[in-house]
PDB file of C-alpha atoms in Angstrom:
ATOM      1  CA  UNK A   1     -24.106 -33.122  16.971  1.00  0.00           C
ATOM      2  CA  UNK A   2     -24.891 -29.856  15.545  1.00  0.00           C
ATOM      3  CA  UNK A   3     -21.805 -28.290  17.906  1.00  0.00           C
ATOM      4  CA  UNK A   4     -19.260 -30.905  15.913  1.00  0.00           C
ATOM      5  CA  UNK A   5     -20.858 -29.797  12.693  1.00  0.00           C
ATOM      6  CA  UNK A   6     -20.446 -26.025  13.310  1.00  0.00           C
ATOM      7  CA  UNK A   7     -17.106 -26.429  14.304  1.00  0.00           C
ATOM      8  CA  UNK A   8     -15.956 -28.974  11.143  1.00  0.00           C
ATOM      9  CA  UNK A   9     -18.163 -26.127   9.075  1.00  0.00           C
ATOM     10  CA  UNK A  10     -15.842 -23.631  10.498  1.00  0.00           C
ATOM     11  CA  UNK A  11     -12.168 -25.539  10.278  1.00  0.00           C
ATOM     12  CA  UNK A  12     -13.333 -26.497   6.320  1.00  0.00           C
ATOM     13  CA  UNK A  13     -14.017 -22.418   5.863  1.00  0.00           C
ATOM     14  CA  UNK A  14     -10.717 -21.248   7.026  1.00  0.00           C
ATOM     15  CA  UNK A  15      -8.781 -24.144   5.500  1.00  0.00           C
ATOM     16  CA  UNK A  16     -10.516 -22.845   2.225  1.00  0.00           C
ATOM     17  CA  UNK A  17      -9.364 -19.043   3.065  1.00  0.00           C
ATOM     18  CA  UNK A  18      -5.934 -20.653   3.733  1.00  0.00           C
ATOM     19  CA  UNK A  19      -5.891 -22.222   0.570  1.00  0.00           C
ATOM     20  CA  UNK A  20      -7.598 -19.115  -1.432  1.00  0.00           C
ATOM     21  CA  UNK A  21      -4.774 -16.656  -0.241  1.00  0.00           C
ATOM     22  CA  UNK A  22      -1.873 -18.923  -0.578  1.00  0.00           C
ATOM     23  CA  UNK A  23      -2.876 -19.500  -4.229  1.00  0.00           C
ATOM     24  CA  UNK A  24      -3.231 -15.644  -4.954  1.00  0.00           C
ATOM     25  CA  UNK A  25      -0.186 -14.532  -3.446  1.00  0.00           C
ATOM     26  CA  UNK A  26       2.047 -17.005  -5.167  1.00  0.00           C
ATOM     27  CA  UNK A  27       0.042 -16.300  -8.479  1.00  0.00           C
ATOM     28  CA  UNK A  28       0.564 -12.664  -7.584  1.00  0.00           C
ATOM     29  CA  UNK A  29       4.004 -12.460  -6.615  1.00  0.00           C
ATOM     30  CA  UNK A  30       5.131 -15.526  -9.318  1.00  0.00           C
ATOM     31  CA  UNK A  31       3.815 -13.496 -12.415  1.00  0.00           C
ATOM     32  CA  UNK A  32       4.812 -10.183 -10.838  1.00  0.00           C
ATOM     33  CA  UNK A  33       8.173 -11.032 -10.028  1.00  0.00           C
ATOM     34  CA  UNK A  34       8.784 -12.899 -13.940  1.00  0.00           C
ATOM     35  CA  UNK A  35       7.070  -9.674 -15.547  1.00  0.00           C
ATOM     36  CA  UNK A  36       9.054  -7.496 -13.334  1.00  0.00           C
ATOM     37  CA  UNK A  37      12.858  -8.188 -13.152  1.00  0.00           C
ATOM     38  CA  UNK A  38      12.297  -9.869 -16.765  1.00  0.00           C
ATOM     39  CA  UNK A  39      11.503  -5.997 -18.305  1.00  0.00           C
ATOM     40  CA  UNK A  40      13.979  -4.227 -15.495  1.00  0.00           C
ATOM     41  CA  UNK A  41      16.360  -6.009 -17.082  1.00  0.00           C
ATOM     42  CA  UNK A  42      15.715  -5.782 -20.526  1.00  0.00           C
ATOM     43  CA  UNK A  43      14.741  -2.507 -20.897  1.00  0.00           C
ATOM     44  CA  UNK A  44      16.090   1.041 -19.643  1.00  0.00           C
ATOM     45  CA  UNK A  45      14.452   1.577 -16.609  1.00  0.00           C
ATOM     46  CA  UNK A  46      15.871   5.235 -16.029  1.00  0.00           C
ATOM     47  CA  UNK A  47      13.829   6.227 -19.865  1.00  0.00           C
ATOM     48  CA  UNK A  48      10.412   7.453 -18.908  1.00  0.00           C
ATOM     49  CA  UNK A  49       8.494   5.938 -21.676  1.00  0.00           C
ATOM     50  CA  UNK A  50      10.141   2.087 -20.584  1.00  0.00           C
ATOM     51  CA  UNK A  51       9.568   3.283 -16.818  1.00  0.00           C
ATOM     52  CA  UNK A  52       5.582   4.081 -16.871  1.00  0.00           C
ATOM     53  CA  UNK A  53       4.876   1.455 -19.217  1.00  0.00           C
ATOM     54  CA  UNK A  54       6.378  -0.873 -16.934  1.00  0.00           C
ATOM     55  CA  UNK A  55       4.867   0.491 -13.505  1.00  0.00           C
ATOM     56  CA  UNK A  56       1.570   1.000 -14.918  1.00  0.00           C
ATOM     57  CA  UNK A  57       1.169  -2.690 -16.353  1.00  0.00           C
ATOM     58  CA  UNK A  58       2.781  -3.807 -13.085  1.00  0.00           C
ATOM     59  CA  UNK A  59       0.420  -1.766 -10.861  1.00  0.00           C
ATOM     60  CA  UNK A  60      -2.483  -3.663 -12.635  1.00  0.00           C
ATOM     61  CA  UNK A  61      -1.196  -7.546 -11.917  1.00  0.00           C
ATOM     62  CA  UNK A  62      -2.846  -7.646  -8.971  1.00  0.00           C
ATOM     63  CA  UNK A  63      -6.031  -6.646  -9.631  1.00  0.00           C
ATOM     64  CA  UNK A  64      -6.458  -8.552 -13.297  1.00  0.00           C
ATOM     65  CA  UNK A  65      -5.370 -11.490 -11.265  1.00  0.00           C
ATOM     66  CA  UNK A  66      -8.276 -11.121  -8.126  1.00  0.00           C
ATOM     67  CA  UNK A  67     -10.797 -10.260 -10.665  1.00  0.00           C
ATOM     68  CA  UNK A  68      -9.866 -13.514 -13.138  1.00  0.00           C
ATOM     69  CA  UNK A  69     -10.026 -15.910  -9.619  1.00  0.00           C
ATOM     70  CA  UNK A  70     -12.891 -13.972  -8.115  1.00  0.00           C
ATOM     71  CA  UNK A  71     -14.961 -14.356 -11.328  1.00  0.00           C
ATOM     72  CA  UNK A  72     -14.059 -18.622 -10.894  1.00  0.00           C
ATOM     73  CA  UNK A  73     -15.246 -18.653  -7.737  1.00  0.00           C
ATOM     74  CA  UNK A  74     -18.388 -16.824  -8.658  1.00  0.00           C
ATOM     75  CA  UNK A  75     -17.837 -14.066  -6.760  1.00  0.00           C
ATOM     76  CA  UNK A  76     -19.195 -10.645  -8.008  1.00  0.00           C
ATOM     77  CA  UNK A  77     -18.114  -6.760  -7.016  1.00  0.00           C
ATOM     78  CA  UNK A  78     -19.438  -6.350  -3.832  1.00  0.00           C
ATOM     79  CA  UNK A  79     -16.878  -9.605  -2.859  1.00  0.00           C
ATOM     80  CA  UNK A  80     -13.785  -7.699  -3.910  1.00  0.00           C
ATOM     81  CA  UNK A  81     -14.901  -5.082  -1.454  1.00  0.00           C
ATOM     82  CA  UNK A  82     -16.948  -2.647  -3.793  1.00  0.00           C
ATOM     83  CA  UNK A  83     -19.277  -0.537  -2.116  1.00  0.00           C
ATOM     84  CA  UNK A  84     -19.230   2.925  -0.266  1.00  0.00           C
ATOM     85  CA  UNK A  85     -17.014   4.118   2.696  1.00  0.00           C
ATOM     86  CA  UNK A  86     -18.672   6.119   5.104  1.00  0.00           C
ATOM     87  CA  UNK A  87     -17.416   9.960   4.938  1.00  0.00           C
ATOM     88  CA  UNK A  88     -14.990  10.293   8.422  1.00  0.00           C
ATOM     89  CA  UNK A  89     -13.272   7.262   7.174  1.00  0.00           C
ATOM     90  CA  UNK A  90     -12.936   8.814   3.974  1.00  0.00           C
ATOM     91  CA  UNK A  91     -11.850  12.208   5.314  1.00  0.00           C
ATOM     92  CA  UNK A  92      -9.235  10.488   7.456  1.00  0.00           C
ATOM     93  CA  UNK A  93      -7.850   8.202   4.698  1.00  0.00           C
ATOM     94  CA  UNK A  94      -6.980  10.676   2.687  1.00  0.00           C
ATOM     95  CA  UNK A  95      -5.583  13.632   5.558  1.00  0.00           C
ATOM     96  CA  UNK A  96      -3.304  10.943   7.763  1.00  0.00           C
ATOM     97  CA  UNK A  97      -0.953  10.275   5.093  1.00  0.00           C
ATOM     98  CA  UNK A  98      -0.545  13.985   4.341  1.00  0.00           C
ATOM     99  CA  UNK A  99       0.386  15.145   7.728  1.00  0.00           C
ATOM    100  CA  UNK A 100       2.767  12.179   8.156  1.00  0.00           C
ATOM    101  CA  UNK A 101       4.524  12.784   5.204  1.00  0.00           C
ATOM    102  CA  UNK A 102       4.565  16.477   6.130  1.00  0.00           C
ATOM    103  CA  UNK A 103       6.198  15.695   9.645  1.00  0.00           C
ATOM    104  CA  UNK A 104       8.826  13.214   8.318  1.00  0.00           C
ATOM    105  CA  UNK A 105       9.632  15.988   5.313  1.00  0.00           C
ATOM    106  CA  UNK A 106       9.201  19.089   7.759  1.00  0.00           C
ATOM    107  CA  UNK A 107      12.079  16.941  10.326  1.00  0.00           C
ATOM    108  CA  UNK A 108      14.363  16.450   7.760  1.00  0.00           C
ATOM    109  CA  UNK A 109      14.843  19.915   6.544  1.00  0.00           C
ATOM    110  CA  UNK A 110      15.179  21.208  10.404  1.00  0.00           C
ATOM    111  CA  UNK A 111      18.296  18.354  10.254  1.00  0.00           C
ATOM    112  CA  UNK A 112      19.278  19.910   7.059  1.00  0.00           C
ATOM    113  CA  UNK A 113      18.234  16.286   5.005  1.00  0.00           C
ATOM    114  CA  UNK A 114      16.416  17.750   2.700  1.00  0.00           C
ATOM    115  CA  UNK A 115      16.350  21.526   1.062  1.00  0.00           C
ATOM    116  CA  UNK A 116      13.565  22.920  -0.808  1.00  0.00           C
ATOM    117  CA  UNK A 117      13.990  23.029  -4.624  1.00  0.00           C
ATOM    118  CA  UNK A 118      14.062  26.327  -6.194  1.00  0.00           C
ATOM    119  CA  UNK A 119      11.643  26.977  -9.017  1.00  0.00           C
ATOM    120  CA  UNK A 120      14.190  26.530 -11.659  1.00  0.00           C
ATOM    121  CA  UNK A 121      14.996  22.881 -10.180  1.00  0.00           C
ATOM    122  CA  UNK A 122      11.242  21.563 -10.419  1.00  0.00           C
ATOM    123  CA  UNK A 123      11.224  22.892 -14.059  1.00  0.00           C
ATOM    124  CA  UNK A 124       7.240  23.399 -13.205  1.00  0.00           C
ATOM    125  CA  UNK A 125       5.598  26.825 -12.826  1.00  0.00           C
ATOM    126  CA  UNK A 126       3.156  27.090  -9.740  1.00  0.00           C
ATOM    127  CA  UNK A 127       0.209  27.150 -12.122  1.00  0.00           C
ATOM    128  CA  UNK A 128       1.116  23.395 -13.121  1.00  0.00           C
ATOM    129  CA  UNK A 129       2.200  22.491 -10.277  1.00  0.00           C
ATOM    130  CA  UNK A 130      -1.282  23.558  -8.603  1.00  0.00           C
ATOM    131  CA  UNK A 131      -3.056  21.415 -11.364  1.00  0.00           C
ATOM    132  CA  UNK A 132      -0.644  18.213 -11.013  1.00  0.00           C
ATOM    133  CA  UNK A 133      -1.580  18.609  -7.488  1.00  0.00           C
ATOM    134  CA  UNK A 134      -5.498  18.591  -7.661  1.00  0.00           C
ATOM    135  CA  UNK A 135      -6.299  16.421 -10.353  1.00  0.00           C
ATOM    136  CA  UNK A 136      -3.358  14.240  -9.964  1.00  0.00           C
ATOM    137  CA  UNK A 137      -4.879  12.908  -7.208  1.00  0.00           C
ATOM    138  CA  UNK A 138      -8.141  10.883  -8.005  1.00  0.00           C
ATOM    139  CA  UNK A 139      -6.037   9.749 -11.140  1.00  0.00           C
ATOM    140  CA  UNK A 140      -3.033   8.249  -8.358  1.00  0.00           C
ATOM    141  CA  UNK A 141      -6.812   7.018  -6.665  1.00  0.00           C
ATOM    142  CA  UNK A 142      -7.813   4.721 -10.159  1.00  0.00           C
ATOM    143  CA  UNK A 143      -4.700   3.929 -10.806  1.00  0.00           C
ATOM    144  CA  UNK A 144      -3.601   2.381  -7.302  1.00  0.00           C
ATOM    145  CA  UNK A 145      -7.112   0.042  -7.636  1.00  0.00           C
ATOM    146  CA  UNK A 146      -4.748  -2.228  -9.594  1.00  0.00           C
ATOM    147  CA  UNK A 147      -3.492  -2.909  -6.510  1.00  0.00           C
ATOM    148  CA  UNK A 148      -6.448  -2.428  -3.715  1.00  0.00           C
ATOM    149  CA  UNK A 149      -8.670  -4.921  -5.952  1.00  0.00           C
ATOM    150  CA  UNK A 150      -5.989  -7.702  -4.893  1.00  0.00           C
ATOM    151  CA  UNK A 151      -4.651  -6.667  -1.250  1.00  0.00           C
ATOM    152  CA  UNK A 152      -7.538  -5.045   0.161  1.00  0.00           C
ATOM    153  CA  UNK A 153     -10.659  -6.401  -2.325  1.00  0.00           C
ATOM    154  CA  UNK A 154      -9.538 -10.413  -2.188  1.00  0.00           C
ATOM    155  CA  UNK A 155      -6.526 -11.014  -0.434  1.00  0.00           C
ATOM    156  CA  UNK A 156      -7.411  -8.970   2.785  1.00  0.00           C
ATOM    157  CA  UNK A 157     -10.551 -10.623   4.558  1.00  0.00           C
ATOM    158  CA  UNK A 158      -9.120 -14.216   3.522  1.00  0.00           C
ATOM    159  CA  UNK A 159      -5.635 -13.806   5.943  1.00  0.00           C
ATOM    160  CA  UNK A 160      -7.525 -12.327   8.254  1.00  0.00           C
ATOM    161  CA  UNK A 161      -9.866 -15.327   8.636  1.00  0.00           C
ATOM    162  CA  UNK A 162      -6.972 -17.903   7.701  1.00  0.00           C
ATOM    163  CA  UNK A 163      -4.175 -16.421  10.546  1.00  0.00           C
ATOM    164  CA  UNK A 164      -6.139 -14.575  12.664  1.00  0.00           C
ATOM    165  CA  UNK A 165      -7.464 -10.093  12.203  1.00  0.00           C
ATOM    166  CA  UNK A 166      -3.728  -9.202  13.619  1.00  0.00           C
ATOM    167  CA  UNK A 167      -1.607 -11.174  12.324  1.00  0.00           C
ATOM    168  CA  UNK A 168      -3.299 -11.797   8.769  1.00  0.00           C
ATOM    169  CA  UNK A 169      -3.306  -7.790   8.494  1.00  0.00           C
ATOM    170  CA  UNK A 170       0.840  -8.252   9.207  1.00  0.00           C
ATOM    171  CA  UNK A 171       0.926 -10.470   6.869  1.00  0.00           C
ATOM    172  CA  UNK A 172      -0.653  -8.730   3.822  1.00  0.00           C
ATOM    173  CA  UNK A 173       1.788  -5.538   4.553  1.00  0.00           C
ATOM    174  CA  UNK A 174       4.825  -7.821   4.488  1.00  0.00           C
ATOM    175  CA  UNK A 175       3.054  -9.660   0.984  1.00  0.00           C
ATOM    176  CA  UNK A 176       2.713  -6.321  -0.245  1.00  0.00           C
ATOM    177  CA  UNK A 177       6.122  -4.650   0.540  1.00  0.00           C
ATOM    178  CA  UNK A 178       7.895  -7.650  -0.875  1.00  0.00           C
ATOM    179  CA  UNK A 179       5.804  -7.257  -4.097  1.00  0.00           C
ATOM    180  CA  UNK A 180       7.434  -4.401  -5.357  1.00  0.00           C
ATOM    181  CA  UNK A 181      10.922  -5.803  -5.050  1.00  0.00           C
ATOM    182  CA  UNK A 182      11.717  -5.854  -8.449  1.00  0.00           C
ATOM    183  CA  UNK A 183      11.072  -2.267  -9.040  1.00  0.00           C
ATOM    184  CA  UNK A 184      12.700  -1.314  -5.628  1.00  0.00           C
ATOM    185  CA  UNK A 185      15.880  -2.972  -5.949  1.00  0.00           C
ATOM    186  CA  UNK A 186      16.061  -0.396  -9.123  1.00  0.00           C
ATOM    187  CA  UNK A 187      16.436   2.426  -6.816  1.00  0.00           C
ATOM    188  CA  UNK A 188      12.611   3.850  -7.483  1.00  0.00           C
ATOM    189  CA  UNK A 189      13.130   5.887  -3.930  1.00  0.00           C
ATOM    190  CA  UNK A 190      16.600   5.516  -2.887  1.00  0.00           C
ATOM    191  CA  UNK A 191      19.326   5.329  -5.760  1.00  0.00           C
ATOM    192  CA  UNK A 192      22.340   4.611  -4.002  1.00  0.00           C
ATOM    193  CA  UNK A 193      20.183   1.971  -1.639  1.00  0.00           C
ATOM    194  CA  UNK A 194      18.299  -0.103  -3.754  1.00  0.00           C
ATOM    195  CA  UNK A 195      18.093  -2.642  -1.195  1.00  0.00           C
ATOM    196  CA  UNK A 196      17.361  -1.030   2.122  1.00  0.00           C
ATOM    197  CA  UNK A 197      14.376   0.181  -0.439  1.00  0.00           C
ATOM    198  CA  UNK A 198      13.732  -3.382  -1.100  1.00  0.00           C
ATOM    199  CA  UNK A 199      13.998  -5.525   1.873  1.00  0.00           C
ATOM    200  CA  UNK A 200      13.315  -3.264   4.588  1.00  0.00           C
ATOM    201  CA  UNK A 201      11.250   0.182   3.793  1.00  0.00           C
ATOM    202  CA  UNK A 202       8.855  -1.579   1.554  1.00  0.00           C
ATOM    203  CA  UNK A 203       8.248  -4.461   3.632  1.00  0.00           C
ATOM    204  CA  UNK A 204       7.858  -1.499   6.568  1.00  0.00           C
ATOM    205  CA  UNK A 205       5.467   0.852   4.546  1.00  0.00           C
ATOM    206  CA  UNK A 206       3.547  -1.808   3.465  1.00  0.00           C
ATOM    207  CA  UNK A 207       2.281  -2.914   6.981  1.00  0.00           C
ATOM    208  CA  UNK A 208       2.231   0.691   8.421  1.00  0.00           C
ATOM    209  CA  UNK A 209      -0.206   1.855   5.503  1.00  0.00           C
ATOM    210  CA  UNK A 210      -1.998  -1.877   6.237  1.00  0.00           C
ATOM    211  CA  UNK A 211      -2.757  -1.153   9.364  1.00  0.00           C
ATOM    212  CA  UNK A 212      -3.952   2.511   8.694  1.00  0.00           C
ATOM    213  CA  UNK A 213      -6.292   0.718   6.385  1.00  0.00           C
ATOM    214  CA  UNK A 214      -7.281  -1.894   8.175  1.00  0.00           C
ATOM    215  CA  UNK A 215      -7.884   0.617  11.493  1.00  0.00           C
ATOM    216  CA  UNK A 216      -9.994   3.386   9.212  1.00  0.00           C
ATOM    217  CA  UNK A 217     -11.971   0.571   7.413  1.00  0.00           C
ATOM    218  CA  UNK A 218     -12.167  -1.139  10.808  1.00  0.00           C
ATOM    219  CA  UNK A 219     -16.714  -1.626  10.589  1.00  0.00           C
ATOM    220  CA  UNK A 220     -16.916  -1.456   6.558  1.00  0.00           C
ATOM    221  CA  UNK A 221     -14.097  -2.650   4.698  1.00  0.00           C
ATOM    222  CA  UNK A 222     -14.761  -0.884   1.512  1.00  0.00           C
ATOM    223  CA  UNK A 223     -12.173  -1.021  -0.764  1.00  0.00           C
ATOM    224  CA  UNK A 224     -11.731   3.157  -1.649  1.00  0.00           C
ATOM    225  CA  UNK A 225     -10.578   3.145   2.090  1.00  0.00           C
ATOM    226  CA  UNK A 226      -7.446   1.619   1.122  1.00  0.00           C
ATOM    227  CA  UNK A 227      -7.154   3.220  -2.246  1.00  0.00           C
ATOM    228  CA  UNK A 228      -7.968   6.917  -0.485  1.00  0.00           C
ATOM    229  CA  UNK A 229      -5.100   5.898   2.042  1.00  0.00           C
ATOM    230  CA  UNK A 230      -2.651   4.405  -0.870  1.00  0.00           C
ATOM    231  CA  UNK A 231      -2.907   7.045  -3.285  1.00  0.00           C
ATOM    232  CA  UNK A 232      -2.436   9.894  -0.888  1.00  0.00           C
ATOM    233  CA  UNK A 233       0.546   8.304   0.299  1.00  0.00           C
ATOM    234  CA  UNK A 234       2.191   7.946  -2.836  1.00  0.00           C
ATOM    235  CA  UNK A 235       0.454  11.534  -4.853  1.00  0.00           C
ATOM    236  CA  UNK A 236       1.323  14.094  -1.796  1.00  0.00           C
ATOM    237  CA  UNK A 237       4.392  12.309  -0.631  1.00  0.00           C
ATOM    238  CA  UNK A 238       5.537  12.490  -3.953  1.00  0.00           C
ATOM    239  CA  UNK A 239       4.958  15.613  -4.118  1.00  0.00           C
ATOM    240  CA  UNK A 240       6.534  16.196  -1.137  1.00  0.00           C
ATOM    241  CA  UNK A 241       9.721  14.691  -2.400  1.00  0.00           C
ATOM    242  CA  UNK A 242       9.682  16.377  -6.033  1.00  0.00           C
ATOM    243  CA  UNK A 243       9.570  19.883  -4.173  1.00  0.00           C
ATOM    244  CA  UNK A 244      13.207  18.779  -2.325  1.00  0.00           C
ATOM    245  CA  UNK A 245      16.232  16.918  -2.541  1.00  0.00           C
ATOM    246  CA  UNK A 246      18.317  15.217  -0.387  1.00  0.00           C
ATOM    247  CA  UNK A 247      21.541  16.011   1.391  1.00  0.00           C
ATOM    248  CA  UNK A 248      22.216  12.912   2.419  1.00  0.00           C
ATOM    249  CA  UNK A 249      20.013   9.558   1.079  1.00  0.00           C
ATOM    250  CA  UNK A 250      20.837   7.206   4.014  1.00  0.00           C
ATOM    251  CA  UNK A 251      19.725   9.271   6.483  1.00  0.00           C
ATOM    252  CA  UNK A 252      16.593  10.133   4.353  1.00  0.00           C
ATOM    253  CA  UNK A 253      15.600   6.751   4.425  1.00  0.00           C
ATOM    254  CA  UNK A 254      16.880   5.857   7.846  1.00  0.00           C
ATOM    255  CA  UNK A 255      13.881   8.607   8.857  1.00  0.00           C
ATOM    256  CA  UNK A 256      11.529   7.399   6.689  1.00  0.00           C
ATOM    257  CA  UNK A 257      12.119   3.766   7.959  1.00  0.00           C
ATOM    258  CA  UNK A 258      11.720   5.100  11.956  1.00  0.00           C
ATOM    259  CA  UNK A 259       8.315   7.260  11.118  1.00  0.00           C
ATOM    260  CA  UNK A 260       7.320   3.937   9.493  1.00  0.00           C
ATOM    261  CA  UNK A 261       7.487   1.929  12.683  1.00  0.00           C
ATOM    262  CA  UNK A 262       6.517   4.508  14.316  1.00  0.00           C
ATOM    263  CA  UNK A 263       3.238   4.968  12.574  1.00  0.00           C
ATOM    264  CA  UNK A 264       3.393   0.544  12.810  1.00  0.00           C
ATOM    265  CA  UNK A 265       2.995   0.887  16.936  1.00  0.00           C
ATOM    266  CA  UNK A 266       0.493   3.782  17.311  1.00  0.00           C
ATOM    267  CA  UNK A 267      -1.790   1.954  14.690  1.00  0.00           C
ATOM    268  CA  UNK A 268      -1.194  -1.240  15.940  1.00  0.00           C
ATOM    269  CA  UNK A 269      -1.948  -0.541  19.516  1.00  0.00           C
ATOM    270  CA  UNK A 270      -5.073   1.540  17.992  1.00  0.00           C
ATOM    271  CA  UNK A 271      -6.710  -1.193  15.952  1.00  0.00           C
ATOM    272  CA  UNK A 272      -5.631  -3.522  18.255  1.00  0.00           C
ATOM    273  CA  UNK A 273      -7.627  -2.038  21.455  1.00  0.00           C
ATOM    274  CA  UNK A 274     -10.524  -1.621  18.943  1.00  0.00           C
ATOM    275  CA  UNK A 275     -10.586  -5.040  17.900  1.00  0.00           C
ATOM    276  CA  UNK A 276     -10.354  -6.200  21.548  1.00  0.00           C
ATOM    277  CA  UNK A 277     -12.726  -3.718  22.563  1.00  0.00           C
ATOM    278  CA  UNK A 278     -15.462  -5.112  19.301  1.00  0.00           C
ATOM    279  CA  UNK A 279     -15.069  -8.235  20.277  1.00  0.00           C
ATOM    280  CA  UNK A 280     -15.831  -7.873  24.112  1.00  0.00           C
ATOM    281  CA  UNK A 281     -19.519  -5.700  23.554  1.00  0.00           C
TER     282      UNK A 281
END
């Protein structure tokens, strides 16, 4: 008797997850989507003041959005995935995208895709380029919570439960990537190919850096895992990308699309043997 209860108990907990997620992500991407091609097309993107308004309130749609259906459910912090990483993870999250990013950058120059700027072209002297550097980063790190409070703090633990660790953890990278469609069919990293950008590098970044996450967080999900990982993906490879220019765009992202998948596999088959390996001891 108590088996049958245990396992209604357990189908009525992941129908519930099911349920949970599906509602957030078509809140999330239904409100994102209207708020986002609405003001792309209205406004100038290309004008700086129109473009960071619009990014930063965009960035933030996720998170307003777990924290207003968290709070419903009575959730508090520590549900959204508050609490401290331990250091190694840290350390990790915020090297791996670095030397990725340095590889892919470092190949494409020895192909002649990419040439470093000259001094003149950045328009920055070292001094402020030093300073964007440091303390640009743990300002990238707040502001990419917007987004780590919904995919990592609420949506994260509720695919995993509803489709299974693997395949919810695909899932939330493809959820992601498609998220930021309206700003990547813009051109945000590839002008002249808005929608390679769209439908197949963001959809690809967004489960690579997933399953970095997922892998470095693998015992303690703690949110600042995935907002180390996030942040130094987008802060140093930005960087990376203001201090050159391209030769040639479609092979740039052709590149970036292959180190993508390639970083997909190794982290796959990584978190992957771990999970297989948890679940045996």
């Amino acid at each position: 008797m108590n088996s049958i209860n245990n396992t209604n108990d357990s189908i009525t907990s992941v129908t519930n997850q099911y349920q949970k997620s599906k509602k957030y992500i078509l809140l999330v991407l239904g409100i994102s989507w209207i708020f986002g091609f609405s003001t792309t097309t209205l406004l100038d993107f290309s004008d700086p003041i129109a473009y960071t308004i619009i990014t930063f309130i965009y960035a933030f749609i996720p998170a307003i959005i777990a924290i207003i259906i968290n709070k419903n459910e009575g959730g508090s912090w520590k549900d959204l995935k508050f609490f401290k990483p331990d250091f190694k993870s840290s350390l990790y999250s915020f090297i791996i995208p670095i030397i990725y990013f340095a590889a892919v950058i470092s190949i494409q120059m020895l192909l002649d895709i990419r040439i470093i700027k000259s001094l003149d072209q950045i328009n920055q002297t070292p001094l402020t380029l030093s300073l964007l550097l440091i303390f640009g980063y743990p300002i990238t790190v707040f502001l990419i919570l917007g987004e780590e409070i919904g995919w990592r703090g609420y949506l994260q633990e509720k695919l995993m439960n509803s489709f299974g660790a693997f395949t919810g953890i695909f899932l939330l990278g493809l959820v992601w990537g498609i998220w930021h469609m309206p700003i990547a069919l813009q051109g945000y990293n590839f002008p002249n190919h808005p929608y390679i950008e769209a439908f197949i590098t963001y959809p690809l970044v967004g489960m690579a850096l997933s399953l970095i996450i997922a892998y470095l967080g693998f015992n303690r999900y703690s949110i600042f895992i995935g907002a180390l990982v996030h942040a130094s993906n987008n802060h140093f490879g930005g960087t990376f990308l203001t201090l050159t220019e391209t030769n040639n765009e479609f092979a740039h992202s052709m590149i970036f699309n292959g180190f993508y998948v390639i970083i997909i596999l190794i982290f796959g088959y990584l978190w992957r043997r771990k999970t297989f390996k948890n679940i045996k001891s």
